[in-house]
PDB file of C-alpha atoms and ligand atoms in Angstrom:
ATOM      1  CA  MET Z  14      11.923 -41.520  24.541  1.00 34.00           C
ATOM      2  CA  ASN Z  15      14.835 -42.551  22.352  1.00 35.00           C
ATOM      3  CA  GLU Z  16      16.324 -39.531  20.617  1.00 44.00           C
ATOM      4  CA  GLY Z  17      19.643 -40.840  19.453  1.00 44.00           C
ATOM      5  CA  LYS Z  18      22.920 -39.577  20.815  1.00 49.00           C
ATOM      6  CA  ALA Z  19      23.337 -36.406  18.777  1.00 59.00           C
ATOM      7  CA  GLY Z  20      20.122 -34.516  19.540  1.00 82.00           C
ATOM      8  CA  VAL Z  21      19.842 -30.946  18.365  1.00 92.00           C
ATOM      9  CA  THR Z  22      22.753 -28.499  18.029  1.00 94.00           C
ATOM     10  CA  LEU Z  23      21.916 -24.882  18.725  1.00 94.00           C
ATOM     11  CA  LYS Z  24      24.163 -22.023  17.764  1.00 94.00           C
ATOM     12  CA  VAL Z  25      24.225 -19.199  20.303  1.00 95.00           C
ATOM     13  CA  VAL Z  26      26.476 -16.147  19.727  1.00 95.00           C
ATOM     14  CA  LEU Z  27      27.840 -13.974  22.527  1.00 96.00           C
ATOM     15  CA  ILE Z  28      28.444 -10.329  21.625  1.00 95.00           C
ATOM     16  CA  GLY Z  29      29.198  -7.111  23.444  1.00 96.00           C
ATOM     17  CA  ASN Z  30      32.033  -4.635  24.092  1.00 96.00           C
ATOM     18  CA  SER Z  31      35.547  -5.755  24.768  1.00 95.00           C
ATOM     19  CA  GLY Z  32      36.249  -6.615  28.416  1.00 97.00           C
ATOM     20  CA  VAL Z  33      32.633  -7.084  29.584  1.00 98.00           C
ATOM     21  CA  GLY Z  34      33.355 -10.716  30.380  1.00 98.00           C
ATOM     22  CA  LYS Z  35      31.943 -12.737  27.500  1.00 97.00           C
ATOM     23  CA  SER Z  36      34.811 -15.285  27.611  1.00 97.00           C
ATOM     24  CA  SER Z  37      34.782 -15.429  31.388  1.00 98.00           C
ATOM     25  CA  PHE Z  38      31.061 -15.947  31.528  1.00 97.00           C
ATOM     26  CA  MET Z  39      31.202 -18.766  28.976  1.00 97.00           C
ATOM     27  CA  ASN Z  40      34.239 -20.321  30.564  1.00 97.00           C
ATOM     28  CA  ARG Z  41      32.608 -20.274  33.987  1.00 98.00           C
ATOM     29  CA  TYR Z  42      29.564 -22.027  32.535  1.00 98.00           C
ATOM     30  CA  VAL Z  43      31.306 -24.679  30.462  1.00 97.00           C
ATOM     31  CA  ASN Z  44      34.611 -25.274  32.282  1.00 97.00           C
ATOM     32  CA  HIS Z  45      33.729 -24.002  35.786  1.00 97.00           C
ATOM     33  CA  ARG Z  46      36.827 -21.774  35.736  1.00 97.00           C
ATOM     34  CA  PHE Z  47      37.588 -18.092  36.154  1.00 97.00           C
ATOM     35  CA  THR Z  48      40.758 -16.019  35.903  1.00 96.00           C
ATOM     36  CA  ASN Z  49      41.357 -12.351  36.748  1.00 96.00           C
ATOM     37  CA  MET Z  50      43.761 -12.200  33.860  1.00 94.00           C
ATOM     38  CA  TYR Z  51      42.436 -10.503  30.761  1.00 94.00           C
ATOM     39  CA  ARG Z  52      43.269 -12.112  27.455  1.00 92.00           C
ATOM     40  CA  ALA Z  53      41.249 -10.487  24.652  1.00 92.00           C
ATOM     41  CA  THR Z  54      39.577 -12.923  22.339  1.00 91.00           C
ATOM     42  CA  ILE Z  55      40.985 -12.823  18.833  1.00 87.00           C
ATOM     43  CA  GLY Z  56      38.595 -13.865  16.125  1.00 81.00           C
ATOM     44  CA  THR Z  57      36.181 -16.437  17.570  1.00 83.00           C
ATOM     45  CA  ASP Z  58      36.293 -19.212  20.137  1.00 85.00           C
ATOM     46  CA  PHE Z  59      33.854 -22.106  20.443  1.00 88.00           C
ATOM     47  CA  LEU Z  60      32.686 -24.049  23.458  1.00 95.00           C
ATOM     48  CA  SER Z  61      30.009 -26.714  23.551  1.00 96.00           C
ATOM     49  CA  LYS Z  62      27.868 -27.983  26.315  1.00 96.00           C
ATOM     50  CA  THR Z  63      25.183 -30.673  26.209  1.00 95.00           C
ATOM     51  CA  LEU Z  64      22.097 -30.315  28.277  1.00 93.00           C
ATOM     52  CA  ASN Z  65      18.680 -31.805  28.630  1.00 91.00           C
ATOM     53  CA  ILE Z  66      15.605 -29.722  27.915  1.00 89.00           C
ATOM     54  CA  ASP Z  67      12.212 -31.310  28.481  1.00 84.00           C
ATOM     55  CA  GLY Z  68      13.721 -34.703  27.853  1.00 86.00           C
ATOM     56  CA  HIS Z  69      15.511 -33.628  24.664  1.00 86.00           C
ATOM     57  CA  THR Z  70      19.296 -33.730  24.263  1.00 92.00           C
ATOM     58  CA  VAL Z  71      20.427 -30.254  23.241  1.00 94.00           C
ATOM     59  CA  THR Z  72      24.011 -29.277  22.442  1.00 95.00           C
ATOM     60  CA  LEU Z  73      24.671 -25.632  22.946  1.00 96.00           C
ATOM     61  CA  GLN Z  74      27.332 -24.450  20.525  1.00 96.00           C
ATOM     62  CA  LEU Z  75      28.532 -21.202  22.087  1.00 97.00           C
ATOM     63  CA  TRP Z  76      30.382 -18.780  19.818  1.00 95.00           C
ATOM     64  CA  ASP Z  77      32.547 -16.349  21.792  1.00 93.00           C
ATOM     65  CA  THR Z  78      33.366 -13.312  19.644  1.00 90.00           C
ATOM     66  CA  ALA Z  79      35.951 -10.532  20.029  1.00 87.00           C
ATOM     67  CA  GLY Z  80      34.527  -7.284  21.369  1.00 87.00           C
ATOM     68  CA  THR Z  81      37.135  -5.114  19.701  1.00 84.00           C
ATOM     69  CA  GLU Z  82      35.872  -3.169  16.753  1.00 66.00           C
ATOM     70  CA  ARG Z  83      38.564  -4.328  14.419  1.00 60.00           C
ATOM     71  CA  PHE Z  84      37.132  -7.824  14.430  1.00 58.00           C
ATOM     72  CA  GLN Z  85      33.546  -6.824  13.781  1.00 62.00           C
ATOM     73  CA  SER Z  86      33.849  -7.277  10.041  1.00 59.00           C
ATOM     74  CA  LEU Z  87      33.903 -11.014  10.831  1.00 57.00           C
ATOM     75  CA  GLY Z  88      30.243 -10.622  11.826  1.00 56.00           C
ATOM     76  CA  THR Z  89      28.441 -11.749   8.674  1.00 63.00           C
ATOM     77  CA  PRO Z  90      29.375 -15.390   8.467  1.00 77.00           C
ATOM     78  CA  LEU Z  91      29.581 -15.624  12.259  1.00 85.00           C
ATOM     79  CA  TYR Z  92      26.075 -14.534  13.022  1.00 89.00           C
ATOM     80  CA  ARG Z  93      24.285 -16.370  10.235  1.00 89.00           C
ATOM     81  CA  GLY Z  94      22.254 -19.368  11.287  1.00 89.00           C
ATOM     82  CA  ALA Z  95      22.299 -18.428  14.960  1.00 92.00           C
ATOM     83  CA  HIS Z  96      19.375 -19.714  17.051  1.00 93.00           C
ATOM     84  CA  GLY Z  97      19.992 -17.220  19.755  1.00 94.00           C
ATOM     85  CA  CYS Z  98      22.157 -14.265  20.755  1.00 96.00           C
ATOM     86  CA  MET Z  99      23.493 -13.169  24.123  1.00 97.00           C
ATOM     87  CA  LEU Z 100      24.141  -9.494  24.512  1.00 98.00           C
ATOM     88  CA  VAL Z 101      26.640  -9.078  27.316  1.00 98.00           C
ATOM     89  CA  PHE Z 102      27.447  -5.873  29.199  1.00 98.00           C
ATOM     90  CA  ASP Z 103      29.348  -4.909  32.331  1.00 98.00           C
ATOM     91  CA  VAL Z 104      27.054  -3.444  35.025  1.00 98.00           C
ATOM     92  CA  THR Z 105      29.895  -1.106  36.068  1.00 98.00           C
ATOM     93  CA  SER Z 106      30.114   0.373  32.579  1.00 98.00           C
ATOM     94  CA  LYS Z 107      27.271   2.460  31.253  1.00 98.00           C
ATOM     95  CA  ALA Z 108      29.022   2.675  27.887  1.00 97.00           C
ATOM     96  CA  SER Z 109      29.002  -1.102  27.526  1.00 97.00           C
ATOM     97  CA  PHE Z 110      25.221  -1.128  28.186  1.00 98.00           C
ATOM     98  CA  SER Z 111      24.499   1.693  25.767  1.00 97.00           C
ATOM     99  CA  ALA Z 112      26.519  -0.091  23.102  1.00 96.00           C
ATOM    100  CA  LEU Z 113      24.135  -3.066  23.146  1.00 96.00           C
ATOM    101  CA  GLU Z 114      21.603  -1.240  20.990  1.00 95.00           C
ATOM    102  CA  LEU Z 115      24.219  -1.052  18.213  1.00 93.00           C
ATOM    103  CA  TRP Z 116      25.380  -4.595  18.757  1.00 93.00           C
ATOM    104  CA  ARG Z 117      21.802  -5.802  18.478  1.00 94.00           C
ATOM    105  CA  LYS Z 118      21.131  -3.807  15.307  1.00 92.00           C
ATOM    106  CA  GLU Z 119      24.337  -5.046  13.740  1.00 90.00           C
ATOM    107  CA  PHE Z 120      23.486  -8.614  14.647  1.00 92.00           C
ATOM    108  CA  LEU Z 121      19.978  -8.378  13.089  1.00 92.00           C
ATOM    109  CA  LEU Z 122      21.438  -6.804   9.955  1.00 89.00           C
ATOM    110  CA  GLN Z 123      24.068  -9.458   9.483  1.00 87.00           C
ATOM    111  CA  ALA Z 124      22.298 -12.569  10.815  1.00 88.00           C
ATOM    112  CA  GLU Z 125      19.257 -11.859   8.632  1.00 86.00           C
ATOM    113  CA  PRO Z 126      16.756 -13.853  10.674  1.00 87.00           C
ATOM    114  CA  GLN Z 127      13.466 -14.657   8.990  1.00 82.00           C
ATOM    115  CA  VAL Z 128      11.457 -12.531  11.417  1.00 85.00           C
ATOM    116  CA  PRO Z 129      13.859  -9.993  13.004  1.00 86.00           C
ATOM    117  CA  ALA Z 130      11.211  -8.718  15.434  1.00 86.00           C
ATOM    118  CA  ASP Z 131      10.859 -12.236  16.910  1.00 86.00           C
ATOM    119  CA  PHE Z 132      14.546 -13.042  17.187  1.00 90.00           C
ATOM    120  CA  PRO Z 133      15.332 -14.184  20.735  1.00 84.00           C
ATOM    121  CA  PHE Z 134      17.870 -12.082  22.572  1.00 96.00           C
ATOM    122  CA  ILE Z 135      19.216 -12.710  26.059  1.00 98.00           C
ATOM    123  CA  VAL Z 136      20.752  -9.724  27.829  1.00 98.00           C
ATOM    124  CA  MET Z 137      23.338 -10.495  30.502  1.00 98.00           C
ATOM    125  CA  GLY Z 138      24.677  -7.910  32.947  1.00 98.00           C
ATOM    126  CA  ASN Z 139      27.998  -9.241  34.233  1.00 98.00           C
ATOM    127  CA  LYS Z 140      30.363  -8.206  37.095  1.00 98.00           C
ATOM    128  CA  SER Z 141      27.565  -7.809  39.672  1.00 98.00           C
ATOM    129  CA  ASP Z 142      30.212  -8.568  42.329  1.00 98.00           C
ATOM    130  CA  LEU Z 143      31.706  -5.069  41.886  1.00 98.00           C
ATOM    131  CA  GLY Z 144      30.495  -2.148  43.980  1.00 94.00           C
ATOM    132  CA  ASP Z 145      30.890   0.705  41.492  1.00 96.00           C
ATOM    133  CA  ARG Z 146      27.754  -0.088  39.497  1.00 97.00           C
ATOM    134  CA  GLU Z 147      26.698   2.307  36.691  1.00 98.00           C
ATOM    135  CA  VAL Z 148      23.649   0.428  35.324  1.00 98.00           C
ATOM    136  CA  SER Z 149      20.770  -0.465  37.578  1.00 98.00           C
ATOM    137  CA  SER Z 150      18.742  -3.616  37.137  1.00 98.00           C
ATOM    138  CA  ARG Z 151      15.710  -1.442  36.592  1.00 98.00           C
ATOM    139  CA  THR Z 152      17.315   0.407  33.671  1.00 98.00           C
ATOM    140  CA  ALA Z 153      18.440  -2.859  32.075  1.00 98.00           C
ATOM    141  CA  LEU Z 154      15.071  -4.507  32.597  1.00 98.00           C
ATOM    142  CA  GLN Z 155      13.274  -1.506  31.073  1.00 98.00           C
ATOM    143  CA  TRP Z 156      15.287  -1.729  27.850  1.00 98.00           C
ATOM    144  CA  CYS Z 157      14.799  -5.482  27.708  1.00 97.00           C
ATOM    145  CA  GLU Z 158      11.065  -5.034  27.944  1.00 96.00           C
ATOM    146  CA  GLU Z 159      11.215  -2.580  25.047  1.00 95.00           C
ATOM    147  CA  ILE Z 160      13.075  -4.973  22.796  1.00 95.00           C
ATOM    148  CA  GLY Z 161      11.409  -8.124  24.068  1.00 94.00           C
ATOM    149  CA  ALA Z 162      14.644  -9.633  25.450  1.00 97.00           C
ATOM    150  CA  HIS Z 163      15.161 -11.766  28.550  1.00 97.00           C
ATOM    151  CA  TYR Z 164      17.272 -10.119  31.236  1.00 98.00           C
ATOM    152  CA  PHE Z 165      19.703 -11.787  33.597  1.00 98.00           C
ATOM    153  CA  GLU Z 166      22.564 -10.543  35.715  1.00 97.00           C
ATOM    154  CA  GLY Z 167      25.360 -12.142  37.688  1.00 98.00           C
ATOM    155  CA  SER Z 168      29.037 -12.567  38.099  1.00 98.00           C
ATOM    156  CA  ALA Z 169      31.404 -14.875  36.231  1.00 98.00           C
ATOM    157  CA  LYS Z 170      33.908 -14.207  38.994  1.00 98.00           C
ATOM    158  CA  GLU Z 171      31.728 -15.257  41.921  1.00 98.00           C
ATOM    159  CA  ASP Z 172      29.841 -17.902  39.931  1.00 98.00           C
ATOM    160  CA  VAL Z 173      26.503 -16.162  40.465  1.00 98.00           C
ATOM    161  CA  GLY Z 174      23.607 -16.354  37.965  1.00 98.00           C
ATOM    162  CA  ILE Z 175      25.547 -18.298  35.355  1.00 98.00           C
ATOM    163  CA  GLU Z 176      23.320 -21.289  34.561  1.00 97.00           C
ATOM    164  CA  LYS Z 177      19.964 -19.558  34.063  1.00 98.00           C
ATOM    165  CA  PRO Z 178      20.799 -17.365  31.053  1.00 98.00           C
ATOM    166  CA  PHE Z 179      22.311 -20.271  29.161  1.00 97.00           C
ATOM    167  CA  LEU Z 180      19.335 -22.486  30.017  1.00 96.00           C
ATOM    168  CA  ARG Z 181      16.994 -19.810  28.765  1.00 96.00           C
ATOM    169  CA  ALA Z 182      19.108 -19.430  25.619  1.00 95.00           C
ATOM    170  CA  ALA Z 183      18.770 -23.171  25.002  1.00 95.00           C
ATOM    171  CA  GLU Z 184      15.031 -23.072  25.570  1.00 94.00           C
ATOM    172  CA  ILE Z 185      14.343 -20.196  23.239  1.00 91.00           C
ATOM    173  CA  GLY Z 186      16.926 -21.401  20.785  1.00 90.00           C
ATOM    174  CA  LEU Z 187      15.112 -24.740  20.613  1.00 90.00           C
ATOM    175  CA  GLN Z 188      11.854 -22.916  19.907  1.00 86.00           C
ATOM    176  CA  GLN Z 189      13.628 -21.065  17.129  1.00 82.00           C
ATOM    177  CA  TYR Z 190      15.046 -24.293  15.779  1.00 84.00           C
ATOM    178  CA  LYS Z 191      11.628 -25.942  15.739  1.00 82.00           C
ATOM    179  CA  LYS Z 192      10.116 -22.936  13.973  1.00 77.00           C
ATOM    180  CA  HIS Z 193      12.747 -22.948  11.251  1.00 71.00           C
ATOM    181  CA  THR Z 194      12.338 -26.659  10.692  1.00 67.00           C
ATOM    182  CA  LEU Z 195       8.550 -26.394  10.588  1.00 62.00           C
ATOM    183  CA  GLU Z 196       8.644 -23.462   8.156  1.00 62.00           C
ATOM    184  CA  ASN Z 197      11.002 -25.274   5.853  1.00 60.00           C
ATOM    185  CA  THR Z 198       9.716 -28.825   5.964  1.00 59.00           C
ATOM    186  CA  GLY Z 199       6.313 -28.820   7.585  1.00 53.00           C
ATOM    187  CA  HIS Z 200       7.527 -31.079  10.343  1.00 52.00           C
ATOM    188  CA  PHE Z 201       9.931 -31.079  13.238  1.00 47.00           C
ATOM    189  CA  GLN Z 202      12.130 -34.007  14.076  1.00 47.00           C
ATOM    190  CA  ILE Z 203      14.277 -33.748  17.152  1.00 45.00           C
ATOM    191  CA  THR Z 204      16.250 -36.938  16.493  1.00 41.00           C
ATOM    192  CA  CYS Z 205      18.399 -35.415  13.741  1.00 38.00           C
ATOM    193  CA  LYS Z 206      21.121 -32.789  14.026  1.00 43.00           C
ATOM    194  CA  GLN Z 207      19.933 -31.401  10.711  1.00 44.00           C
ATOM    195  CA  PRO Z 208      17.088 -33.237   9.023  1.00 42.00           C
ATOM    196  CA  THR Z 209      18.246 -34.516   5.630  1.00 42.00           C
ATOM    197  CA  GLU Z 210      15.173 -33.043   3.966  1.00 42.00           C
ATOM    198  CA  THR Z 211      16.228 -29.506   4.905  1.00 40.00           C
ATOM    199  CA  ARG Z 212      19.853 -29.756   3.888  1.00 41.00           C
ATOM    200  CA  ASN Z 213      19.441 -27.794   0.706  1.00 43.00           C
ATOM    201  CA  THR Z 214      16.871 -25.343   1.960  1.00 43.00           C
ATOM    202  CA  CYS Z 215      17.768 -24.426   5.520  1.00 43.00           C
ATOM    203  CA  GLU Z 216      20.702 -22.105   6.181  1.00 44.00           C
ATOM    204  CA  CYS Z 217      21.001 -23.020   9.869  1.00 42.00           C
TER     205      CYS Z 217
HETATM  206  P1  GTP F 327      37.024  -9.533  24.609  1.00 55.46           P
HETATM  207  O1  GTP F 327      37.447 -10.900  24.338  1.00 55.46           O
HETATM  208  O2  GTP F 327      38.091  -8.511  24.449  1.00 55.46           O
HETATM  209  O3  GTP F 327      35.784  -9.149  23.809  1.00 55.46           O
HETATM  210  O4  GTP F 327      36.579  -9.392  26.201  1.00 55.46           O
HETATM  211  P2  GTP F 327      35.563 -10.320  26.998  1.00 55.46           P
HETATM  212  O5  GTP F 327      34.200  -9.720  26.945  1.00 55.46           O
HETATM  213  O6  GTP F 327      35.693 -11.713  26.566  1.00 55.46           O
HETATM  214  O7  GTP F 327      36.094 -10.167  28.500  1.00 55.46           O
HETATM  215  P3  GTP F 327      36.866 -11.247  29.390  1.00 55.46           P
HETATM  216  O8  GTP F 327      36.031 -12.439  29.700  1.00 55.46           O
HETATM  217  O9  GTP F 327      38.176 -11.508  28.749  1.00 55.46           O
HETATM  218  O10 GTP F 327      37.037 -10.456  30.769  1.00 55.46           O
HETATM  219  C1  GTP F 327      37.648  -9.176  30.818  1.00 55.46           C
HETATM  220  C2  GTP F 327      38.159  -8.904  32.222  1.00 55.46           C
HETATM  221  O11 GTP F 327      37.096  -8.814  33.145  1.00 55.46           O
HETATM  222  C3  GTP F 327      39.065 -10.036  32.807  1.00 55.46           C
HETATM  223  O12 GTP F 327      40.145  -9.427  33.473  1.00 55.46           O
HETATM  224  C4  GTP F 327      38.185 -10.821  33.729  1.00 55.46           C
HETATM  225  O13 GTP F 327      38.890 -11.409  34.739  1.00 55.46           O
HETATM  226  C5  GTP F 327      37.233  -9.731  34.225  1.00 55.46           C
HETATM  227  N1  GTP F 327      35.929 -10.250  34.602  1.00 55.46           N
HETATM  228  C6  GTP F 327      35.114 -11.051  33.869  1.00 55.46           C
HETATM  229  N2  GTP F 327      33.977 -11.356  34.508  1.00 55.46           N
HETATM  230  C7  GTP F 327      34.068 -10.702  35.711  1.00 55.46           C
HETATM  231  C8  GTP F 327      33.161 -10.637  36.839  1.00 55.46           C
HETATM  232  O14 GTP F 327      32.088 -11.221  36.919  1.00 55.46           O
HETATM  233  N3  GTP F 327      33.607  -9.873  37.875  1.00 55.46           N
HETATM  234  C9  GTP F 327      34.813  -9.201  37.876  1.00 55.46           C
HETATM  235  N4  GTP F 327      35.103  -8.510  38.931  1.00 55.46           N
HETATM  236  N5  GTP F 327      35.642  -9.269  36.838  1.00 55.46           N
HETATM  237  C10 GTP F 327      35.271 -10.027  35.776  1.00 55.46           C
HETATM  238 MG1   MG F 328      36.720 -12.653  25.067  1.00 55.46          MG
END
């Protein structure tokens, strides 16, 4: 199949408390690097990675946000048009897990997806390499079942469980993209980054 070079670009936003490892997780996935040094993200960072899903070229545009509260007012324009959202917490911090409910609500409020109940969330429990765990897989899974999210856990430090959550984000983001395009134009065309027909009607 000839899809052209560009393929589809999917916007996926990473959110969660400061220090849970959003940047580390993304850096491990895209650049295969990790550092123990903590440098808080200021504003937003972007990283892109191109992958192949069912024979389609998909570029994941990953938006790494700052977990500190003072940057949360940046949310509105940041979240809009997202095809997926990764809620990241630290398995050794119960507070970071509990905070996800708020992060999720805030995201839905500001992203304004067409059908909020259907919006695809991925939940990622990071730092599984550490011994002092405060959130069990069972607790996390239970909440994910309640909200219809996909749950993964792993460690950016040890390079464990990194690929799968991003792959799932790309898969469900692609479904979201197809749905948007179908709703707005009545057809789906994977060869264009943004079909010209939708340019004035689609916000994504
Ligand atoms: P903000 O940018 O402030 O929102 O934080 P963040 O969520 O991006 O966290 P960041 O990736 O900067 O990581 C915070 C600290 O946790 C750093 O010191 C990392 O080295 C450490 N860290 C990240 N992932 C892991 C992990 O899997 N295991 C362990 N042990 N430490 C980790
Ligand atoms: Mg960061």
